[in-house]
């Protein structure tokens, strides 16, 4: 069917493509937005979890410090043990300071894998106070360390007082408890701050988790809504595209099967419908002399006439349930698919149609006078190639100037067509295998001496090399099938080559078709010039062929005379018999047609006409040639008429070689 680009369909396709692109960009944008937000919340949550981890381990160290300070003041502890505890307290204070700093400023920190594990892992933490508790954790590191040194000094003093049984021992013990209470107070206050910060951090973490869960719900809801909207929009666009495709298909079908002028079904639809019918009956209708309407009134009037005529046919066929088609130009077809429809019924219907057309007047708005149409019809009931056979019948109706011709009544035409097909193939084979060749018939003077030969074309049979066909068998078909030009070229060039080789004078036959073939004439001129055969050649023009343009022939003659070529008018006295042709061309020879020469011995009318031609030719200085001299009596009569040259079977038949 082909493809028709429709702007509306293209627009919907662009919309659909844009919808997919926009939806994709929107989904990706929403996804990236929520994904970025989710990453931010995850990062904040990770920071909080890090801070919570540090804070928990920090509380463990605070508890450890409290226990260590309590154990430091025990009376059972030796000085060595107290120093070990003090070192442990110092290390714990350093860890606390490091963790506290990490909570405030961030950094790298080694923390144990578990509460009782001796193994630790190094982690890098980012500052997260802005994400956690608003207050700063005040760790009195220096004050506690100072209290630790002071307590150690007091414990040393206590040991010395205890050994001396010093009276201030109780006062000293009270003073040690006071220092321990100060340290315990500082640690408790720090522990409360840490626990408060931990509680705040946990609340923040829960808040972030709730926010992330809420945003995840928004994200999924948003994506579902976007996908739903996209599906709705895409479904709508697909629906519109499907509707548009259906409309395009209908439009395409209309263009393919409907004639745009008359709105009837066209040739394509006819061929489709014929293929579906077992026994079709086809009436091929043509308006006689329709070209005259176009030439006189213009194409627009002609188109209006076709529309009005199609309306007439539609009214006629609609009542009879017949199908009507317009092929092209002024040709219409009526198709009957009923196999029982016989020729008698068809003839009756055709008579009604002819009467209807004859009585109907075509009134064109731009013309004052009405038009009357006349039609001819070709009818075929053939199961094979019904349209082609109807066309053959129509052509026969035109040729014989009758209104109706049935294909089955023209078997001679069918035989003629078969003959043309046969010879067309024969000619094609001859051209392909170079089977066209010249035969030579002698042309003699009054004394019987051969002065030149006429080259006559023959076709050698491709299956039997001994058999040759004369031009009467194939030349007419060659002209009809446009194979003549190639045959003529082969014949002329072969003859010229033989003349060049033997230096023998040869007459060549050329038709008006050869003369108007400008490239061929140019090539022929160059070949004659190259072979120097101009003075050996006589070109014979067929007088029986109608010449549409004498100027073309004159130009050819003048050009080739420069090479020494002479000219003759062949078959003079038959056909058009236009004496003006002689004056226009000034030929060197006039060949009197054989249909006259063969009767001069016993037909006074033929004799008188030949005498007139000879007298006319001698008066203007042109030599005459008698064709078809087949007997002694014809030759003697021609001699008596003072004809110059003679040709015919009496002197020799055409042969492949020259006579010796």
GROMACS .gro file of N, CA, C and O in nm, residues 506-589:
model
  336
  506UNK      N    1   2.609  -0.087  -5.378
  506UNK     CA    2   2.496  -0.151  -5.308
  506UNK      C    3   2.389  -0.047  -5.278
  506UNK      O    4   2.420   0.066  -5.237
  507UNK      N    5   2.262  -0.086  -5.301
  507UNK     CA    6   2.148  -0.002  -5.263
  507UNK      C    7   2.099  -0.046  -5.124
  507UNK      O    8   2.081  -0.166  -5.098
  508UNK      N    9   2.076   0.054  -5.039
  508UNK     CA   10   2.031   0.029  -4.902
  508UNK      C   11   1.892   0.087  -4.883
  508UNK      O   12   1.864   0.200  -4.925
  509UNK      N   13   1.805   0.014  -4.815
  509UNK     CA   14   1.670   0.062  -4.786
  509UNK      C   15   1.667   0.130  -4.650
  509UNK      O   16   1.712   0.073  -4.549
  510UNK      N   17   1.616   0.252  -4.645
  510UNK     CA   18   1.599   0.324  -4.519
  510UNK      C   19   1.457   0.377  -4.511
  510UNK      O   20   1.398   0.419  -4.611
  511UNK      N   21   1.403   0.376  -4.391
  511UNK     CA   22   1.267   0.425  -4.370
  511UNK      C   23   1.271   0.561  -4.301
  511UNK      O   24   1.375   0.608  -4.255
  512UNK      N   25   1.155   0.620  -4.292
  512UNK     CA   26   1.144   0.749  -4.224
  512UNK      C   27   1.181   0.737  -4.076
  512UNK      O   28   1.234   0.830  -4.016
  513UNK      N   29   1.159   0.618  -4.016
  513UNK     CA   30   1.198   0.594  -3.877
  513UNK      C   31   1.349   0.605  -3.860
  513UNK      O   32   1.398   0.651  -3.756
  514UNK      N   33   1.423   0.560  -3.962
  514UNK     CA   34   1.570   0.571  -3.957
  514UNK      C   35   1.613   0.717  -3.965
  514UNK      O   36   1.706   0.760  -3.895
  515UNK      N   37   1.545   0.794  -4.049
  515UNK     CA   38   1.587   0.931  -4.073
  515UNK      C   39   1.567   1.020  -3.950
  515UNK      O   40   1.644   1.115  -3.928
  516UNK      N   41   1.465   0.994  -3.871
  516UNK     CA   42   1.438   1.079  -3.755
  516UNK      C   43   1.515   1.032  -3.632
  516UNK      O   44   1.504   1.094  -3.525
  517UNK      N   45   1.591   0.925  -3.646
  517UNK     CA   46   1.675   0.876  -3.536
  517UNK      C   47   1.811   0.945  -3.547
  517UNK      O   48   1.906   0.896  -3.607
  518UNK      N   49   1.820   1.063  -3.486
  518UNK     CA   50   1.939   1.149  -3.502
  518UNK      C   51   2.068   1.080  -3.459
  518UNK      O   52   2.170   1.086  -3.533
  519UNK      N   53   2.077   1.016  -3.341
  519UNK     CA   54   2.203   0.950  -3.303
  519UNK      C   55   2.245   0.842  -3.404
  519UNK      O   56   2.363   0.827  -3.434
  520UNK      N   57   2.145   0.768  -3.454
  520UNK     CA   58   2.177   0.663  -3.552
  520UNK      C   59   2.232   0.724  -3.681
  520UNK      O   60   2.330   0.674  -3.738
  521UNK      N   61   2.168   0.832  -3.728
  521UNK     CA   62   2.216   0.897  -3.852
  521UNK      C   63   2.358   0.948  -3.836
  521UNK      O   64   2.440   0.941  -3.929
  522UNK      N   65   2.388   1.002  -3.719
  522UNK     CA   66   2.524   1.051  -3.695
  522UNK      C   67   2.624   0.936  -3.700
  522UNK      O   68   2.732   0.946  -3.761
  523UNK      N   69   2.589   0.825  -3.637
  523UNK     CA   70   2.677   0.709  -3.636
  523UNK      C   71   2.693   0.652  -3.777
  523UNK      O   72   2.804   0.611  -3.817
  524UNK      N   73   2.583   0.651  -3.853
  524UNK     CA   74   2.588   0.600  -3.990
  524UNK      C   75   2.679   0.687  -4.077
  524UNK      O   76   2.760   0.636  -4.156
  525UNK      N   77   2.668   0.817  -4.062
  525UNK     CA   78   2.752   0.909  -4.140
  525UNK      C   79   2.899   0.885  -4.109
  525UNK      O   80   2.984   0.878  -4.200
  526UNK      N   81   2.932   0.872  -3.982
  526UNK     CA   82   3.072   0.851  -3.942
  526UNK      C   83   3.125   0.718  -3.995
  526UNK      O   84   3.242   0.708  -4.035
  527UNK      N   85   3.037   0.615  -3.998
  527UNK     CA   86   3.082   0.484  -4.046
  527UNK      C   87   3.107   0.487  -4.198
  527UNK      O   88   3.205   0.428  -4.247
  528UNK      N   89   3.017   0.552  -4.271
  528UNK     CA   90   3.037   0.563  -4.416
  528UNK      C   91   3.164   0.642  -4.446
  528UNK      O   92   3.244   0.607  -4.534
  529UNK      N   93   3.185   0.750  -4.372
  529UNK     CA   94   3.304   0.832  -4.392
  529UNK      C   95   3.430   0.753  -4.360
  529UNK      O   96   3.531   0.761  -4.431
  530UNK      N   97   3.425   0.673  -4.251
  530UNK     CA   98   3.543   0.596  -4.211
  530UNK      C   99   3.576   0.485  -4.309
  530UNK      O  100   3.693   0.452  -4.330
  531UNK      N  101   3.473   0.426  -4.373
  531UNK     CA  102   3.497   0.316  -4.468
  531UNK      C  103   3.512   0.363  -4.612
  531UNK      O  104   3.537   0.281  -4.702
  532UNK      N  105   3.493   0.495  -4.636
  532UNK     CA  106   3.507   0.553  -4.770
  532UNK      C  107   3.419   0.481  -4.871
  532UNK      O  108   3.462   0.445  -4.983
  533UNK      N  109   3.294   0.458  -4.834
  533UNK     CA  110   3.201   0.385  -4.921
  533UNK      C  111   3.090   0.473  -4.976
  533UNK      O  112   2.993   0.422  -5.034
  534UNK      N  113   3.099   0.605  -4.956
  534UNK     CA  114   2.991   0.695  -4.997
  534UNK      C  115   2.952   0.679  -5.143
  534UNK      O  116   2.833   0.671  -5.178
  535UNK      N  117   3.051   0.672  -5.235
  535UNK     CA  118   3.023   0.664  -5.378
  535UNK      C  119   2.972   0.527  -5.419
  535UNK      O  120   2.927   0.508  -5.533
  536UNK      N  121   2.981   0.428  -5.329
  536UNK     CA  122   2.934   0.292  -5.359
  536UNK      C  123   2.791   0.268  -5.313
  536UNK      O  124   2.735   0.162  -5.340
  537UNK      N  125   2.730   0.367  -5.245
  537UNK     CA  126   2.601   0.344  -5.180
  537UNK      C  127   2.491   0.425  -5.246
  537UNK      O  128   2.511   0.540  -5.287
  538UNK      N  129   2.374   0.360  -5.255
  538UNK     CA  130   2.251   0.426  -5.298
  538UNK      C  131   2.149   0.403  -5.187
  538UNK      O  132   2.119   0.287  -5.154
  539UNK      N  133   2.098   0.509  -5.131
  539UNK     CA  134   1.998   0.498  -5.024
  539UNK      C  135   1.860   0.509  -5.086
  539UNK      O  136   1.829   0.607  -5.155
  540UNK      N  137   1.777   0.407  -5.063
  540UNK     CA  138   1.643   0.403  -5.118
  540UNK      C  139   1.541   0.440  -5.009
  540UNK      O  140   1.538   0.377  -4.903
  541UNK      N  141   1.459   0.541  -5.038
  541UNK     CA  142   1.349   0.578  -4.949
  541UNK      C  143   1.219   0.518  -5.001
  541UNK      O  144   1.192   0.524  -5.122
  542UNK      N  145   1.138   0.467  -4.910
  542UNK     CA  146   1.010   0.410  -4.950
  542UNK      C  147   0.910   0.521  -4.973
  542UNK      O  148   0.872   0.593  -4.881
  543UNK      N  149   0.863   0.536  -5.098
  543UNK     CA  150   0.767   0.641  -5.132
  543UNK      C  151   0.631   0.609  -5.071
  543UNK      O  152   0.550   0.698  -5.048
  544UNK      N  153   0.607   0.481  -5.040
  544UNK     CA  154   0.477   0.441  -4.987
  544UNK      C  155   0.461   0.478  -4.840
  544UNK      O  156   0.353   0.468  -4.786
  545UNK      N  157   0.568   0.518  -4.775
  545UNK     CA  158   0.558   0.560  -4.635
  545UNK      C  159   0.530   0.709  -4.627
  545UNK      O  160   0.591   0.789  -4.698
  546UNK      N  161   0.435   0.746  -4.542
  546UNK     CA  162   0.404   0.887  -4.524
  546UNK      C  163   0.516   0.961  -4.456
  546UNK      O  164   0.564   0.920  -4.350
  547UNK      N  165   0.562   1.068  -4.515
  547UNK     CA  166   0.669   1.148  -4.457
  547UNK      C  167   0.607   1.270  -4.391
  547UNK      O  168   0.539   1.350  -4.457
  548UNK      N  169   0.627   1.285  -4.260
  548UNK     CA  170   0.566   1.396  -4.188
  548UNK      C  171   0.647   1.525  -4.199
  548UNK      O  172   0.594   1.634  -4.184
  549UNK      N  173   0.775   1.512  -4.225
  549UNK     CA  174   0.860   1.631  -4.226
  549UNK      C  175   0.962   1.618  -4.339
  549UNK      O  176   1.063   1.548  -4.327
  550UNK      N  177   0.933   1.686  -4.453
  550UNK     CA  178   1.025   1.680  -4.567
  550UNK      C  179   1.159   1.746  -4.534
  550UNK      O  180   1.262   1.709  -4.590
  551UNK      N  181   1.157   1.844  -4.442
  551UNK     CA  182   1.281   1.913  -4.408
  551UNK      C  183   1.382   1.816  -4.348
  551UNK      O  184   1.503   1.826  -4.374
  552UNK      N  185   1.334   1.719  -4.270
  552UNK     CA  186   1.424   1.620  -4.210
  552UNK      C  187   1.490   1.536  -4.318
  552UNK      O  188   1.612   1.510  -4.315
  553UNK      N  189   1.409   1.494  -4.418
  553UNK     CA  190   1.463   1.412  -4.526
  553UNK      C  191   1.562   1.493  -4.610
  553UNK      O  192   1.669   1.444  -4.649
  554UNK      N  193   1.527   1.619  -4.639
  554UNK     CA  194   1.616   1.704  -4.718
  554UNK      C  195   1.750   1.724  -4.648
  554UNK      O  196   1.857   1.719  -4.711
  555UNK      N  197   1.746   1.747  -4.517
  555UNK     CA  198   1.870   1.768  -4.442
  555UNK      C  199   1.957   1.642  -4.447
  555UNK      O  200   2.080   1.650  -4.461
  556UNK      N  201   1.894   1.525  -4.437
  556UNK     CA  202   1.968   1.399  -4.444
  556UNK      C  203   2.033   1.385  -4.582
  556UNK      O  204   2.152   1.350  -4.593
  557UNK      N  205   1.956   1.410  -4.687
  557UNK     CA  206   2.007   1.395  -4.823
  557UNK      C  207   2.125   1.489  -4.847
  557UNK      O  208   2.230   1.449  -4.901
  558UNK      N  209   2.110   1.614  -4.810
  558UNK     CA  210   2.216   1.712  -4.833
  558UNK      C  211   2.344   1.674  -4.758
  558UNK      O  212   2.455   1.687  -4.811
  559UNK      N  213   2.328   1.625  -4.637
  559UNK     CA  214   2.446   1.590  -4.557
  559UNK      C  215   2.519   1.470  -4.617
  559UNK      O  216   2.642   1.469  -4.630
  560UNK      N  217   2.443   1.366  -4.656
  560UNK     CA  218   2.508   1.243  -4.703
  560UNK      C  219   2.556   1.256  -4.847
  560UNK      O  220   2.642   1.178  -4.891
  561UNK      N  221   2.499   1.350  -4.923
  561UNK     CA  222   2.552   1.373  -5.059
  561UNK      C  223   2.697   1.420  -5.054
  561UNK      O  224   2.774   1.399  -5.148
  562UNK      N  225   2.735   1.485  -4.945
  562UNK     CA  226   2.874   1.531  -4.933
  562UNK      C  227   2.971   1.414  -4.929
  562UNK      O  228   3.091   1.432  -4.955
  563UNK      N  229   2.921   1.294  -4.896
  563UNK     CA  230   3.006   1.174  -4.895
  563UNK      C  231   2.999   1.099  -5.028
  563UNK      O  232   3.067   0.996  -5.044
  564UNK      N  233   2.916   1.149  -5.122
  564UNK     CA  234   2.902   1.081  -5.251
  564UNK      C  235   2.786   0.985  -5.257
  564UNK      O  236   2.768   0.915  -5.358
  565UNK      N  237   2.707   0.978  -5.152
  565UNK     CA  238   2.593   0.886  -5.149
  565UNK      C  239   2.487   0.936  -5.247
  565UNK      O  240   2.459   1.056  -5.255
  566UNK      N  241   2.428   0.842  -5.325
  566UNK     CA  242   2.319   0.874  -5.415
  566UNK      C  243   2.187   0.824  -5.355
  566UNK      O  244   2.187   0.742  -5.262
  567UNK      N  245   2.074   0.872  -5.410
  567UNK     CA  246   1.945   0.843  -5.348
  567UNK      C  247   1.844   0.799  -5.452
  567UNK      O  248   1.850   0.839  -5.569
  568UNK      N  249   1.750   0.716  -5.404
  568UNK     CA  250   1.644   0.666  -5.490
  568UNK      C  251   1.513   0.666  -5.412
  568UNK      O  252   1.512   0.652  -5.290
  569UNK      N  253   1.402   0.684  -5.488
  569UNK     CA  254   1.269   0.670  -5.429
  569UNK      C  255   1.216   0.534  -5.469
  569UNK      O  256   1.204   0.503  -5.588
  570UNK      N  257   1.187   0.451  -5.368
  570UNK     CA  258   1.145   0.313  -5.392
  570UNK      C  259   0.993   0.305  -5.400
  570UNK      O  260   0.921   0.390  -5.345
  571UNK      N  261   0.943   0.202  -5.469
  571UNK     CA  262   0.798   0.174  -5.479
  571UNK      C  263   0.720   0.292  -5.534
  571UNK      O  264   0.606   0.319  -5.490
  572UNK      N  265   0.779   0.367  -5.626
  572UNK     CA  266   0.710   0.484  -5.680
  572UNK      C  267   0.591   0.438  -5.766
  572UNK      O  268   0.602   0.348  -5.847
  573UNK      N  269   0.478   0.505  -5.748
  573UNK     CA  270   0.357   0.469  -5.822
  573UNK      C  271   0.255   0.398  -5.736
  573UNK      O  272   0.143   0.374  -5.780
  574UNK      N  273   0.292   0.365  -5.614
  574UNK     CA  274   0.197   0.303  -5.521
  574UNK      C  275   0.185   0.392  -5.398
  574UNK      O  276   0.257   0.491  -5.382
  575UNK      N  277   0.097   0.360  -5.313
  575UNK     CA  278   0.085   0.434  -5.187
  575UNK      C  279   0.044   0.577  -5.211
  575UNK      O  280  -0.053   0.607  -5.279
  576UNK      N  281   0.124   0.671  -5.160
  576UNK     CA  282   0.088   0.813  -5.164
  576UNK      C  283   0.109   0.875  -5.303
  576UNK      O  284   0.040   0.968  -5.342
  577UNK      N  285   0.208   0.824  -5.378
  577UNK     CA  286   0.235   0.872  -5.515
  577UNK      C  287   0.241   1.025  -5.520
  577UNK      O  288   0.173   1.090  -5.599
  578UNK      N  289   0.322   1.081  -5.435
  578UNK     CA  290   0.332   1.226  -5.425
  578UNK      C  291   0.449   1.273  -5.511
  578UNK      O  292   0.565   1.253  -5.476
  579UNK      N  293   0.419   1.338  -5.627
  579UNK     CA  294   0.526   1.386  -5.715
  579UNK      C  295   0.606   1.499  -5.650
  579UNK      O  296   0.721   1.523  -5.686
  580UNK      N  297   0.544   1.567  -5.551
  580UNK     CA  298   0.618   1.672  -5.481
  580UNK      C  299   0.738   1.614  -5.406
  580UNK      O  300   0.839   1.683  -5.385
  581UNK      N  301   0.725   1.488  -5.369
  581UNK     CA  302   0.834   1.418  -5.300
  581UNK      C  303   0.959   1.418  -5.389
  581UNK      O  304   1.072   1.435  -5.342
  582UNK      N  305   0.937   1.399  -5.518
  582UNK     CA  306   1.049   1.395  -5.613
  582UNK      C  307   1.116   1.530  -5.621
  582UNK      O  308   1.240   1.542  -5.620
  583UNK      N  309   1.035   1.636  -5.630
  583UNK     CA  310   1.093   1.771  -5.640
  583UNK      C  311   1.166   1.810  -5.513
  583UNK      O  312   1.267   1.882  -5.518
  584UNK      N  313   1.116   1.766  -5.400
  584UNK     CA  314   1.179   1.803  -5.273
  584UNK      C  315   1.314   1.735  -5.256
  584UNK      O  316   1.410   1.795  -5.207
  585UNK      N  317   1.325   1.608  -5.301
  585UNK     CA  318   1.447   1.531  -5.273
  585UNK      C  319   1.545   1.529  -5.390
  585UNK      O  320   1.663   1.503  -5.370
  586UNK      N  321   1.498   1.551  -5.512
  586UNK     CA  322   1.583   1.542  -5.632
  586UNK      C  323   1.663   1.413  -5.632
  586UNK      O  324   1.787   1.412  -5.628
  587UNK      N  325   1.597   1.297  -5.636
  587UNK     CA  326   1.669   1.169  -5.627
  587UNK      C  327   1.746   1.140  -5.755
  587UNK      O  328   1.722   1.199  -5.861
  588UNK      N  329   1.838   1.045  -5.747
  588UNK     CA  330   1.914   1.000  -5.863
  588UNK      C  331   1.838   0.891  -5.938
  588UNK      O  332   1.858   0.873  -6.058
  589UNK      N  333   1.753   0.816  -5.867
  589UNK     CA  334   1.680   0.705  -5.928
  589UNK      C  335   1.535   0.708  -5.879
  589UNK      O  336   1.506   0.749  -5.766
   0.00000   0.00000   0.00000
